[in-house]
Amino acid sequence: MEPMSPPLAPADPAARHEGWGTLRRFLPYLWPADRPGLRARIVVALALVVASKLIQLSMAWLYGRAIDRMVPGMESTAQIAIALVAAYAGARFAGVLFDNLRNVVFERVGQDATRQLAEHVFIHLHSLSLRFHLNRRTGAVTKVIERGTKSIDVMLYFMLFNIAPTVLELVLVSIYFKIEFGWGIVGATWAMVAAYILFTTKVTNWRNALREKMNELDTQTVAKSVDSLLNYETVKYFGAEKREAARYGQVIGQWADAAVKSENSLALLNVGQSLITNLMMAGAMGFVVWGWSIGRFSTGDVVTINTLLAQLFRPLDLLGMVYRTIRQGLTDMAAMFALLDEGQDVADAPGAPALITQRPSLVFDNVVFGYEHDRTILKGLSFEVPAGSRVAVVGPSGAGKSTIARLVFRFYDPWEGRILIDGQDIRAVTQASLRAAIGIVPQESVLFNDTIGYNIAYGRDGAGPAEVTAAARGAALMGLIERLPAGFETEVGERGLKLSGGEKQRVAIARTLVKNPPILLLDEATSALDTRTEQDILTTLHAVTEGRTSLSIAHRLSTVADADMILVLNEGKLAEQGTHAQLLGKRGLYADMWARQAEAVEDAAEAAE
């Protein structure tokens, strides 16, 4: 009977496995062409499986022959009986020994296959476009990877060390039954196995409908919990703890109800399996006892057939769990392969060269783009940022300012037009070389949950302590670091929450200084800061942008008033351009925005008084 165990981790119900097609995709990971050592481990493990099964089957024969020599009149063969019993004990030990040796030999194979597949999925996720990551919940993606990697090892174990040995044992038992007991027992055994498999698969398929509901609710539970915890501050701002608990409780309560139904249906499966196996056991034992009564079989034969059937039933008792585990494993693996099949919206052109930046100018040439095809954001935008100049982009909300930064980093490709850096279309060069040439200080700097030193050094792989210290000094961050007891080893917390907004921005600036890019993007880098901190950060940014090609995307016009050129966007088009003084003289959109912001500052000052 199937053990009363907790439900297996359910898989994404949207991912439908393709049967053995999914397994075929995994075989190259399990049987790697470039790893002969791992292949040899698989061969040795399978050889140990065969040896273990032969030894275990010999136990029944040894046990039966020992019983034959313990009947009245056979006292003179006591030594033989003792030897047979000793051999029986040795066979039991050898079976356990070989099974464990098999696990030791195969463990490296399973773990290495799991590791390679998980790494490939992780690398592929980082290669996907921003659109994919914005449209998919992080919690759901991580759950798919977690389920897929966990299912592989379990599924491989059952397929190689449960199903394959059971089939081998059934064949060997059938051969022995034919020799000793005739075709009748063989036919009954195969009929029992067929009935057992048919019943188990039918009931298990029925139970899968209940499990799919559990899968869906489990995914919702994880997604809602991750989303709620990531928005911890927002929950606190609005006093919504009870609301979040109620939402979470509703979903997890539904999951609990589905789990109860699934576990209750297990009783039917267990009872049906037990009925089939015990009917077979009763029939076979009755047949052999009848044969013993007429002198056809010995007493030991009764023990032998009982032992053989008991050994055969043991793996069959797990058939329901094995079948469900393999189905679940295939589904979980298919969900991982679905992530690998996810197409890249932005990919390098075949044979694309690296970007060369001698005079790093930036040009938008009649760029048309939108996130959705029914809504165009940039409508034929054209402008140039000359090498070494400081250009700012301003405009009302929704004008397309932040979209410019995403296009420059090639998170998306424009629908029409070109983006050029030093005369090279960024679609024709590698993304790695493009992003290596650009640094960014975003509006909200999200830091890794690690140390200040780690976050600064993240700007460039292999950055040493001297470079980290120089970058921290260049970002005016050394004063803070010297005041901290742990210095650069100070933990910043998840998303850098242990640091203030200004401190996080300085870490982001230092990270960019370590990268040392020729082109710098400032995407509303100070809009989330208070006025005093903003001025301090602006002073630092002015020093950082000296000698670099920089493009500042700004909401507060006062932060970019000293730019070499200001571009004014409106509804995805370039409405005006010029210096601060020139744009004020035009009395157009920029002048109106300047007047409104100045008026807002005056109102705020009067309110403060």
Coordinates of C-alpha atoms in Angstrom, one line a residue:
M1 CA 0.0 0.0 0.0
E2 CA 1.1 3.5 -0.7
P3 CA 2.5 5.1 2.5
M4 CA 0.5 7.9 4.2
S5 CA 3.0 10.7 3.4
P6 CA 2.5 14.4 2.9
P7 CA 1.6 15.6 -0.6
L8 CA 4.5 16.1 -3.0
A9 CA 5.3 19.7 -3.8
P10 CA 2.8 20.5 -6.6
A11 CA 3.8 21.9 -9.9
D12 CA 2.6 24.8 -11.9
P13 CA -0.7 23.6 -13.4
A14 CA 0.0 25.6 -16.6
A15 CA 2.9 23.3 -17.3
R16 CA 1.7 20.1 -18.9
H17 CA 4.4 17.5 -19.3
E18 CA 4.9 15.9 -22.6
G19 CA 5.5 12.4 -21.3
W20 CA 8.7 10.8 -22.2
G21 CA 9.5 13.7 -24.5
T22 CA 10.4 15.7 -21.4
L23 CA 12.5 12.9 -20.1
R24 CA 14.4 12.7 -23.4
R25 CA 15.3 16.4 -23.0
F26 CA 16.8 15.6 -19.7
L27 CA 18.8 12.5 -20.8
P28 CA 21.8 14.6 -22.1
Y29 CA 22.2 16.0 -18.5
L30 CA 22.0 12.4 -17.1
W31 CA 24.3 10.9 -19.7
P32 CA 26.7 13.7 -20.5
A33 CA 28.9 13.1 -23.6
D34 CA 31.9 14.9 -22.1
R35 CA 31.8 13.2 -18.7
P36 CA 32.9 9.5 -19.2
G37 CA 33.4 9.2 -15.4
L38 CA 29.7 9.9 -14.8
R39 CA 28.7 7.5 -17.4
A40 CA 30.8 4.8 -15.8
R41 CA 29.1 5.5 -12.5
I42 CA 25.7 4.9 -14.1
V43 CA 26.9 1.5 -15.5
V44 CA 28.3 0.5 -12.1
A45 CA 25.1 1.6 -10.3
L46 CA 22.9 -0.5 -12.7
A47 CA 25.2 -3.5 -12.3
L48 CA 24.8 -3.2 -8.5
V49 CA 21.1 -3.1 -9.0
V50 CA 21.2 -6.4 -10.9
A51 CA 23.5 -8.0 -8.4
S52 CA 21.3 -6.9 -5.5
K53 CA 18.2 -8.2 -7.1
L54 CA 19.8 -11.6 -7.8
I55 CA 21.0 -11.9 -4.3
Q56 CA 17.6 -10.9 -2.8
L57 CA 15.9 -13.5 -5.0
S58 CA 18.3 -16.2 -3.9
M59 CA 17.2 -15.5 -0.3
A60 CA 13.8 -17.1 -0.9
W61 CA 15.4 -20.2 -2.4
L62 CA 17.9 -20.5 0.5
Y63 CA 15.1 -20.0 3.1
G64 CA 12.9 -22.7 1.4
R65 CA 15.7 -25.2 1.2
A66 CA 16.6 -24.6 4.9
I67 CA 12.9 -25.3 5.8
D68 CA 13.0 -28.5 3.8
R69 CA 15.8 -29.8 6.0
M70 CA 14.0 -29.0 9.2
V71 CA 11.1 -31.4 8.8
P72 CA 11.0 -34.7 10.8
G73 CA 13.5 -37.3 9.6
M74 CA 16.0 -34.7 8.2
E75 CA 17.9 -34.2 11.5
S76 CA 21.1 -35.6 10.0
T77 CA 21.2 -32.6 7.6
A78 CA 21.1 -30.0 10.4
Q79 CA 24.5 -28.7 9.4
I80 CA 23.3 -28.1 5.9
A81 CA 20.3 -26.3 7.3
I82 CA 22.5 -24.1 9.4
A83 CA 24.7 -23.3 6.4
L84 CA 21.6 -22.4 4.4
V85 CA 20.3 -20.1 7.2
A86 CA 23.8 -18.5 7.4
A87 CA 23.8 -18.0 3.6
Y88 CA 20.3 -16.5 3.9
A89 CA 21.5 -14.0 6.5
G90 CA 24.5 -13.2 4.4
A91 CA 22.3 -12.6 1.3
R92 CA 20.1 -10.2 3.3
F93 CA 23.2 -8.3 4.3
A94 CA 24.6 -8.3 0.8
G95 CA 21.4 -7.0 -0.6
V96 CA 21.5 -4.0 1.8
L97 CA 25.2 -3.5 1.1
F98 CA 24.7 -3.5 -2.7
D99 CA 21.7 -1.1 -2.4
N100 CA 23.7 1.4 -0.4
L101 CA 26.8 1.1 -2.6
R102 CA 24.5 1.7 -5.6
N103 CA 23.2 4.9 -3.9
V104 CA 26.8 6.1 -3.2
V105 CA 27.9 5.5 -6.8
F106 CA 24.9 7.1 -8.4
E107 CA 24.5 10.2 -6.0
R108 CA 27.2 12.2 -7.9
V109 CA 25.4 11.5 -11.2
G110 CA 22.0 12.7 -10.0
Q111 CA 23.3 15.8 -8.2
D112 CA 25.5 16.8 -11.1
A113 CA 22.6 16.5 -13.6
T114 CA 20.4 18.5 -11.3
R115 CA 23.1 21.2 -10.9
Q116 CA 23.7 21.6 -14.6
L117 CA 20.0 21.9 -15.5
A118 CA 19.4 24.4 -12.6
E119 CA 22.4 26.5 -13.8
H120 CA 21.2 26.5 -17.4
V121 CA 17.7 27.7 -16.3
F122 CA 19.2 30.4 -14.0
I123 CA 21.5 31.7 -16.8
H124 CA 18.7 31.7 -19.2
L125 CA 16.4 33.7 -16.9
H126 CA 19.1 36.4 -16.7
S127 CA 19.2 36.4 -20.5
L128 CA 15.5 37.0 -20.9
S129 CA 14.1 40.5 -21.6
L130 CA 12.8 42.9 -19.0
R131 CA 9.3 42.3 -20.4
F132 CA 9.4 38.7 -19.2
H133 CA 10.5 39.6 -15.6
L134 CA 7.9 42.4 -15.4
N135 CA 5.1 40.1 -16.5
R136 CA 5.9 37.1 -14.2
R137 CA 5.8 37.0 -10.5
T138 CA 9.3 36.4 -8.9
G139 CA 7.8 34.0 -6.4
A140 CA 6.2 31.8 -9.1
V141 CA 9.4 31.6 -11.1
T142 CA 11.5 30.6 -8.1
K143 CA 8.9 28.0 -7.1
V144 CA 9.1 26.5 -10.6
I145 CA 12.9 26.2 -10.3
E146 CA 12.7 24.8 -6.8
R147 CA 10.2 22.1 -7.7
G148 CA 12.0 21.2 -10.9
T149 CA 15.4 20.7 -9.2
K150 CA 13.9 18.8 -6.2
S151 CA 11.8 16.5 -8.5
I152 CA 14.8 15.3 -10.6
D153 CA 16.7 13.4 -8.0
V154 CA 13.5 11.7 -6.6
M155 CA 12.2 10.8 -10.0
L156 CA 15.5 9.4 -11.2
Y157 CA 15.7 7.3 -8.0
F158 CA 12.3 5.8 -8.6
M159 CA 12.8 5.1 -12.3
L160 CA 16.3 3.5 -12.0
F161 CA 16.0 1.9 -8.6
N162 CA 12.4 1.0 -8.3
I163 CA 10.7 0.5 -11.6
A164 CA 13.7 -1.1 -13.4
P165 CA 14.5 -3.5 -10.6
T166 CA 10.8 -4.4 -10.2
V167 CA 10.5 -5.4 -13.9
L168 CA 13.8 -7.4 -13.6
E169 CA 12.4 -9.1 -10.4
L170 CA 9.1 -9.9 -12.1
V171 CA 10.9 -11.6 -15.0
L172 CA 13.2 -13.6 -12.8
V173 CA 10.4 -14.7 -10.5
S174 CA 8.3 -15.7 -13.5
I175 CA 11.2 -17.9 -14.8
Y176 CA 11.5 -19.5 -11.4
F177 CA 7.7 -20.0 -11.0
K178 CA 7.6 -21.7 -14.5
I179 CA 10.4 -24.1 -13.6
E180 CA 9.1 -25.0 -10.1
F181 CA 5.3 -24.5 -10.2
G182 CA 4.2 -24.3 -13.9
W183 CA 2.5 -21.8 -16.1
G184 CA -0.5 -21.4 -13.9
I185 CA 1.3 -19.4 -11.2
V186 CA 3.1 -17.4 -13.8
G187 CA -0.1 -16.4 -15.5
A188 CA -1.8 -15.6 -12.1
T189 CA 1.3 -13.4 -11.2
W190 CA 1.2 -11.4 -14.4
A191 CA -2.6 -11.0 -14.2
M192 CA -2.2 -9.7 -10.6
V193 CA 0.5 -7.3 -11.6
A194 CA -1.6 -6.1 -14.6
A195 CA -4.7 -5.6 -12.5
Y196 CA -2.6 -3.8 -9.8
I197 CA -1.1 -1.4 -12.3
L198 CA -4.4 -0.7 -14.1
F199 CA -6.2 0.0 -10.8
T200 CA -3.4 2.1 -9.4
T201 CA -3.0 4.3 -12.6
K202 CA -6.8 4.8 -12.9
V203 CA -7.2 5.9 -9.3
T204 CA -4.1 8.0 -9.3
N205 CA -5.2 9.8 -12.5
W206 CA -8.5 10.5 -10.7
R207 CA -6.6 11.8 -7.7
N208 CA -4.5 14.1 -9.9
A209 CA -7.5 16.3 -10.6
L210 CA -7.5 17.0 -6.8
R211 CA -3.8 17.6 -6.8
E212 CA -3.9 20.0 -9.7
K213 CA -6.2 22.2 -7.6
M214 CA -3.6 21.9 -4.8
N215 CA -0.9 22.9 -7.3
E216 CA -2.8 26.1 -8.3
L217 CA -3.5 27.1 -4.8
D218 CA 0.0 26.4 -3.7
T219 CA 1.4 28.6 -6.4
Q220 CA -1.0 31.4 -5.4
T221 CA 0.0 31.0 -1.7
V222 CA 3.7 31.4 -2.5
A223 CA 3.1 34.3 -4.9
K224 CA 0.9 36.2 -2.5
S225 CA 3.2 35.7 0.5
V226 CA 6.3 36.8 -1.5
D227 CA 4.5 39.8 -3.0
S228 CA 3.2 40.8 0.5
L229 CA 6.6 40.4 2.2
L230 CA 8.4 42.3 -0.6
N231 CA 5.9 45.2 -0.1
Y232 CA 6.4 45.1 3.7
E233 CA 6.7 48.8 4.0
T234 CA 3.6 49.5 1.9
V235 CA 1.6 47.1 4.1
K236 CA 2.8 49.0 7.2
Y237 CA 2.0 52.4 5.7
F238 CA -1.6 51.5 5.2
G239 CA -2.1 49.4 8.3
A240 CA -3.1 46.5 6.1
E241 CA -1.6 43.6 8.1
K242 CA -5.1 42.1 8.8
R243 CA -6.0 42.5 5.1
E244 CA -2.9 40.7 4.0
A245 CA -3.4 38.0 6.6
A246 CA -7.0 37.5 5.4
R247 CA -5.9 37.2 1.8
Y248 CA -3.2 34.7 2.7
G249 CA -5.5 32.8 5.0
Q250 CA -8.2 32.5 2.4
V251 CA -5.8 30.9 -0.2
I252 CA -4.0 28.6 2.3
G253 CA -7.4 27.6 3.7
Q254 CA -8.5 26.5 0.3
W255 CA -5.3 24.6 -0.2
A256 CA -5.8 22.8 3.1
D257 CA -9.3 21.7 2.0
A258 CA -8.0 20.4 -1.3
A259 CA -5.2 18.6 0.6
V260 CA -7.7 16.9 2.9
K261 CA -9.7 15.6 -0.1
S262 CA -6.5 14.3 -1.7
E263 CA -5.4 12.5 1.4
N264 CA -8.8 10.9 1.9
S265 CA -8.9 9.6 -1.6
L266 CA -5.6 7.8 -0.7
A267 CA -7.6 5.4 1.5
L268 CA -9.5 4.0 -1.6
L269 CA -6.2 3.5 -3.3
N270 CA -4.6 1.7 -0.4
V271 CA -7.6 -0.6 0.2
G272 CA -7.9 -1.6 -3.5
Q273 CA -4.2 -2.3 -3.8
S274 CA -4.2 -4.4 -0.6
L275 CA -7.2 -6.4 -1.9
I276 CA -5.5 -7.3 -5.2
T277 CA -2.2 -8.4 -3.6
N278 CA -3.8 -10.4 -0.8
L279 CA -6.1 -12.2 -3.2
M280 CA -3.0 -13.2 -5.2
M281 CA -1.1 -14.2 -2.1
A282 CA -4.0 -16.3 -0.8
G283 CA -4.5 -18.0 -4.2
A284 CA -0.8 -18.8 -4.7
M285 CA -0.3 -20.1 -1.2
G286 CA -3.5 -22.2 -1.4
F287 CA -2.2 -23.7 -4.7
V288 CA 1.2 -24.6 -3.2
V289 CA -0.4 -26.0 0.0
W290 CA -2.7 -28.1 -2.2
G291 CA 0.4 -29.3 -4.1
W292 CA 2.2 -30.1 -0.8
S293 CA -0.8 -32.1 0.4
I294 CA -0.5 -34.4 -2.7
G295 CA 3.3 -34.6 -2.5
R296 CA 3.9 -32.4 -5.5
F297 CA 5.6 -29.6 -3.6
S298 CA 7.8 -29.5 -0.4
T299 CA 7.3 -27.5 2.7
G300 CA 10.1 -25.3 1.7
D301 CA 8.2 -24.5 -1.6
V302 CA 5.4 -23.0 0.5
V303 CA 7.9 -20.7 2.2
T304 CA 9.7 -19.9 -1.0
I305 CA 6.7 -18.8 -2.9
N306 CA 5.5 -16.7 0.1
T307 CA 8.9 -15.0 0.3
L308 CA 9.1 -14.3 -3.4
L309 CA 5.6 -12.8 -3.6
A310 CA 6.2 -10.7 -0.5
Q311 CA 9.4 -9.4 -2.1
L312 CA 7.6 -8.7 -5.3
F313 CA 4.7 -6.9 -3.5
R314 CA 7.1 -4.6 -1.6
P315 CA 8.0 -2.4 -4.6
L316 CA 4.5 -2.8 -6.0
D317 CA 3.1 -1.4 -2.8
L318 CA 4.9 1.8 -3.7
L319 CA 3.6 1.9 -7.3
G320 CA 0.9 4.5 -6.7
M321 CA 3.5 6.9 -5.1
V322 CA 6.1 6.0 -7.7
Y323 CA 3.6 6.7 -10.6
R324 CA 2.5 9.9 -9.1
T325 CA 6.1 11.0 -8.3
I326 CA 7.2 10.3 -11.9
R327 CA 4.2 12.2 -13.3
Q328 CA 4.8 15.0 -11.0
G329 CA 8.5 15.0 -11.7
L330 CA 7.9 15.1 -15.5
T331 CA 5.5 18.0 -14.9
D332 CA 7.9 19.9 -12.7
M333 CA 10.8 19.3 -15.2
A334 CA 8.5 20.4 -18.1
A335 CA 7.9 23.7 -16.2
M336 CA 11.7 24.2 -16.0
F337 CA 12.1 23.4 -19.7
A338 CA 9.3 25.8 -20.4
L339 CA 11.4 28.5 -18.9
L340 CA 14.3 27.4 -21.1
D341 CA 12.0 27.6 -24.1
E342 CA 11.0 31.1 -23.3
G343 CA 12.1 33.2 -26.2
Q344 CA 14.5 36.2 -25.9
D345 CA 12.9 39.4 -27.1
V346 CA 16.4 40.9 -27.2
A347 CA 19.2 38.8 -28.5
D348 CA 22.6 39.4 -30.0
A349 CA 22.9 39.2 -33.8
P350 CA 24.9 36.2 -35.0
G351 CA 28.6 37.1 -35.0
A352 CA 27.9 40.5 -33.4
P353 CA 31.2 42.3 -32.5
A354 CA 31.9 44.2 -29.3
L355 CA 31.1 47.9 -29.0
I356 CA 34.1 50.2 -29.6
T357 CA 33.9 53.5 -27.8
Q358 CA 36.6 56.0 -28.8
R359 CA 34.4 59.1 -28.7
P360 CA 31.3 57.8 -26.9
S361 CA 28.5 59.9 -28.4
L362 CA 24.8 58.8 -28.1
V363 CA 22.3 59.3 -30.9
F364 CA 18.6 58.5 -31.1
D365 CA 17.6 58.4 -34.8
N366 CA 13.8 58.6 -35.4
V367 CA 13.1 56.0 -32.6
V368 CA 9.6 54.7 -32.3
F369 CA 8.7 52.4 -29.4
G370 CA 6.0 51.3 -27.0
Y371 CA 5.6 48.6 -24.4
E372 CA 2.3 47.5 -25.9
H373 CA 1.5 47.6 -29.6
D374 CA -1.7 49.6 -28.9
R375 CA 0.2 52.3 -27.1
T376 CA 3.2 54.1 -28.6
I377 CA 5.5 55.8 -26.1
L378 CA 8.2 57.3 -28.3
K379 CA 7.0 58.7 -31.6
G380 CA 10.0 59.3 -33.9
L381 CA 12.4 60.7 -31.3
S382 CA 15.7 62.0 -32.5
F383 CA 18.5 63.7 -30.5
E384 CA 22.2 63.6 -30.0
V385 CA 24.4 63.5 -26.9
P386 CA 27.9 64.6 -28.1
A387 CA 30.9 62.8 -26.7
G388 CA 32.0 64.3 -23.3
S389 CA 28.9 66.5 -23.0
R390 CA 26.2 66.7 -20.3
V391 CA 22.7 66.4 -21.7
A392 CA 19.5 66.4 -19.7
V393 CA 16.0 65.0 -20.7
V394 CA 13.0 66.6 -19.0
G395 CA 9.3 66.5 -19.6
P396 CA 5.9 65.8 -17.9
S397 CA 5.1 62.4 -16.5
G398 CA 4.4 59.8 -19.2
A399 CA 6.5 61.7 -21.8
G400 CA 8.8 58.7 -22.2
K401 CA 11.9 59.8 -20.2
S402 CA 12.6 56.6 -18.4
T403 CA 11.9 54.6 -21.5
I404 CA 15.0 56.2 -23.0
A405 CA 17.2 54.6 -20.4
R406 CA 15.7 51.2 -20.9
L407 CA 16.3 51.4 -24.7
V408 CA 19.9 52.6 -24.2
F409 CA 20.6 49.6 -22.1
R410 CA 18.8 47.5 -24.7
F411 CA 16.3 46.0 -22.4
Y412 CA 14.0 46.5 -25.3
D413 CA 14.6 47.1 -29.0
P414 CA 12.8 50.1 -30.8
W415 CA 10.1 49.3 -33.3
E416 CA 11.6 51.7 -35.8
G417 CA 14.7 53.8 -36.0
R418 CA 18.2 53.4 -34.5
I419 CA 20.1 54.0 -31.4
L420 CA 23.8 54.7 -32.1
I421 CA 26.8 54.8 -29.7
D422 CA 29.9 56.2 -31.3
G423 CA 28.3 55.6 -34.7
Q424 CA 27.5 52.0 -34.0
D425 CA 23.9 50.6 -34.0
I426 CA 23.5 49.0 -30.6
R427 CA 21.5 46.2 -32.1
A428 CA 24.6 45.2 -34.1
V429 CA 27.0 44.8 -31.1
T430 CA 27.0 42.4 -28.2
Q431 CA 24.8 43.3 -25.2
A432 CA 27.6 42.5 -22.8
S433 CA 30.0 45.1 -24.4
L434 CA 27.1 47.6 -24.7
R435 CA 26.3 47.4 -21.0
A436 CA 29.9 47.4 -20.0
A437 CA 30.2 50.9 -21.6
I438 CA 27.3 52.4 -19.8
G439 CA 26.9 53.2 -16.1
I440 CA 23.6 54.1 -14.4
V441 CA 22.6 55.8 -11.2
P442 CA 18.8 54.9 -11.0
Q443 CA 16.1 56.7 -9.1
E444 CA 15.8 53.9 -6.6
S445 CA 19.1 52.1 -6.0
V446 CA 18.3 48.5 -5.0
L447 CA 21.2 46.9 -3.2
F448 CA 22.1 43.2 -2.5
N449 CA 21.6 41.9 1.0
D450 CA 25.3 41.9 1.6
T451 CA 28.0 44.3 2.8
I452 CA 28.7 47.9 1.6
G453 CA 32.0 46.7 0.2
Y454 CA 30.3 43.9 -1.8
N455 CA 27.7 46.3 -3.3
I456 CA 30.4 48.8 -4.4
A457 CA 32.7 46.1 -5.8
Y458 CA 29.7 44.7 -7.8
G459 CA 30.3 47.4 -10.3
R460 CA 33.0 45.4 -11.9
D461 CA 34.0 41.7 -11.5
G462 CA 37.4 41.4 -9.9
A463 CA 37.5 44.9 -8.4
G464 CA 40.1 45.1 -5.6
P465 CA 39.9 46.8 -2.1
A466 CA 41.9 49.8 -3.4
E467 CA 39.5 50.4 -6.2
V468 CA 36.5 50.0 -3.8
T469 CA 38.0 52.5 -1.4
A470 CA 38.8 55.0 -4.2
A471 CA 35.2 54.7 -5.5
A472 CA 33.8 55.2 -2.1
R473 CA 35.9 58.3 -1.7
G474 CA 34.8 59.6 -5.1
A475 CA 31.2 59.1 -4.1
A476 CA 31.7 61.0 -0.8
L477 CA 30.9 57.9 1.1
M478 CA 34.1 57.5 3.2
G479 CA 32.7 59.7 6.0
L480 CA 29.9 57.2 6.6
I481 CA 32.1 54.2 6.3
E482 CA 34.6 55.5 8.7
R483 CA 31.9 56.1 11.3
L484 CA 30.6 52.5 11.0
P485 CA 32.2 50.0 13.4
A486 CA 32.3 47.3 10.6
G487 CA 33.3 49.8 7.9
F488 CA 33.0 48.2 4.4
E489 CA 31.8 45.0 6.0
T490 CA 28.6 46.6 7.3
E491 CA 25.5 44.7 6.1
V492 CA 23.0 46.8 4.2
G493 CA 20.0 44.6 4.7
E494 CA 17.5 43.4 2.1
R495 CA 17.3 45.9 -0.8
G496 CA 19.6 48.2 1.2
L497 CA 16.9 49.0 3.7
K498 CA 19.4 49.6 6.5
L499 CA 20.8 52.7 4.7
S500 CA 19.1 56.0 4.1
G501 CA 18.1 57.1 0.6
G502 CA 21.1 59.4 0.2
E503 CA 23.5 56.7 1.5
K504 CA 22.1 54.1 -1.0
Q505 CA 22.5 56.6 -3.8
R506 CA 26.1 57.2 -2.8
V507 CA 26.7 53.4 -2.8
A508 CA 25.1 53.3 -6.3
I509 CA 27.4 56.1 -7.5
A510 CA 30.5 54.4 -6.0
R511 CA 29.4 51.1 -7.8
T512 CA 29.3 53.0 -11.0
L513 CA 32.7 54.6 -10.4
V514 CA 34.1 51.1 -9.9
K515 CA 32.7 50.2 -13.3
N516 CA 34.3 53.3 -14.8
P517 CA 32.1 53.6 -17.9
P518 CA 32.6 56.2 -20.6
I519 CA 28.8 56.8 -20.7
L520 CA 26.7 57.7 -17.7
L521 CA 23.0 57.6 -17.3
L522 CA 21.3 59.4 -14.4
D523 CA 17.7 58.3 -14.3
E524 CA 16.0 60.8 -11.9
A525 CA 18.9 59.9 -9.5
T526 CA 17.9 62.5 -6.9
S527 CA 14.1 62.7 -7.2
A528 CA 13.5 60.5 -4.2
L529 CA 15.7 62.6 -1.9
D530 CA 15.2 65.6 0.4
T531 CA 16.5 68.9 -0.8
R532 CA 19.6 69.0 1.4
T533 CA 20.6 65.4 0.5
E534 CA 19.8 66.1 -3.2
Q535 CA 22.3 69.0 -3.3
D536 CA 25.0 66.9 -1.7
I537 CA 24.4 64.1 -4.2
L538 CA 24.3 66.6 -7.1
T539 CA 27.7 67.9 -6.1
T540 CA 29.0 64.4 -6.2
L541 CA 27.3 63.6 -9.5
H542 CA 28.8 66.7 -11.1
A543 CA 32.2 65.5 -10.2
V544 CA 31.5 62.0 -11.4
T545 CA 30.2 63.2 -14.8
E546 CA 33.2 65.4 -15.5
G547 CA 34.9 64.2 -18.7
R548 CA 32.2 61.6 -19.4
T549 CA 29.3 61.5 -21.8
S550 CA 26.3 61.8 -19.5
L551 CA 22.5 61.8 -20.1
S552 CA 20.4 62.9 -17.1
I553 CA 16.7 62.1 -17.0
A554 CA 15.2 64.5 -14.5
H555 CA 11.9 65.5 -13.0
R556 CA 13.1 68.5 -11.0
L557 CA 14.4 71.0 -13.5
S558 CA 16.7 72.7 -11.0
T559 CA 18.9 69.6 -10.9
V560 CA 19.8 69.9 -14.6
A561 CA 19.7 73.7 -15.1
D562 CA 23.5 73.7 -15.7
A563 CA 23.5 71.0 -18.4
D564 CA 25.1 71.7 -21.8
M565 CA 21.9 70.9 -23.5
I566 CA 18.3 70.2 -22.2
L567 CA 15.9 68.1 -24.3
V568 CA 12.2 68.6 -23.5
L569 CA 10.0 65.7 -24.3
N570 CA 6.2 65.8 -24.6
E571 CA 4.0 62.9 -25.6
G572 CA 7.0 60.9 -26.9
K573 CA 8.3 63.7 -29.1
L574 CA 11.1 66.2 -28.8
A575 CA 9.2 69.5 -28.1
E576 CA 12.1 71.8 -27.4
Q577 CA 15.9 71.8 -26.9
G578 CA 18.5 74.3 -25.8
T579 CA 20.3 75.5 -22.7
H580 CA 18.4 76.5 -19.6
A581 CA 18.5 80.2 -20.5
Q582 CA 17.5 79.6 -24.2
L583 CA 14.5 77.5 -23.1
L584 CA 13.3 80.1 -20.6
G585 CA 13.6 82.7 -23.4
K586 CA 11.3 80.6 -25.7
R587 CA 8.5 80.8 -23.1
G588 CA 7.3 77.4 -24.1
L589 CA 6.8 74.1 -22.3
Y590 CA 10.1 74.2 -20.4
A591 CA 9.4 77.7 -19.2
D592 CA 5.9 76.7 -18.1
M593 CA 7.3 73.7 -16.2
W594 CA 10.0 75.9 -14.6
A595 CA 7.4 78.4 -13.4
R596 CA 5.2 75.7 -12.0
Q597 CA 8.0 74.1 -10.1
A598 CA 9.2 77.4 -8.8
E599 CA 5.7 78.2 -7.6
A600 CA 5.5 74.9 -5.9
V601 CA 8.8 75.5 -4.1
E602 CA 7.6 78.9 -2.9
D603 CA 4.3 77.4 -1.6
A604 CA 6.2 74.7 0.3
A605 CA 8.5 77.4 1.8
E606 CA 5.5 79.5 2.9
A607 CA 3.8 76.4 4.4
A608 CA 6.9 75.6 6.3
E609 CA 7.0 79.0 7.9

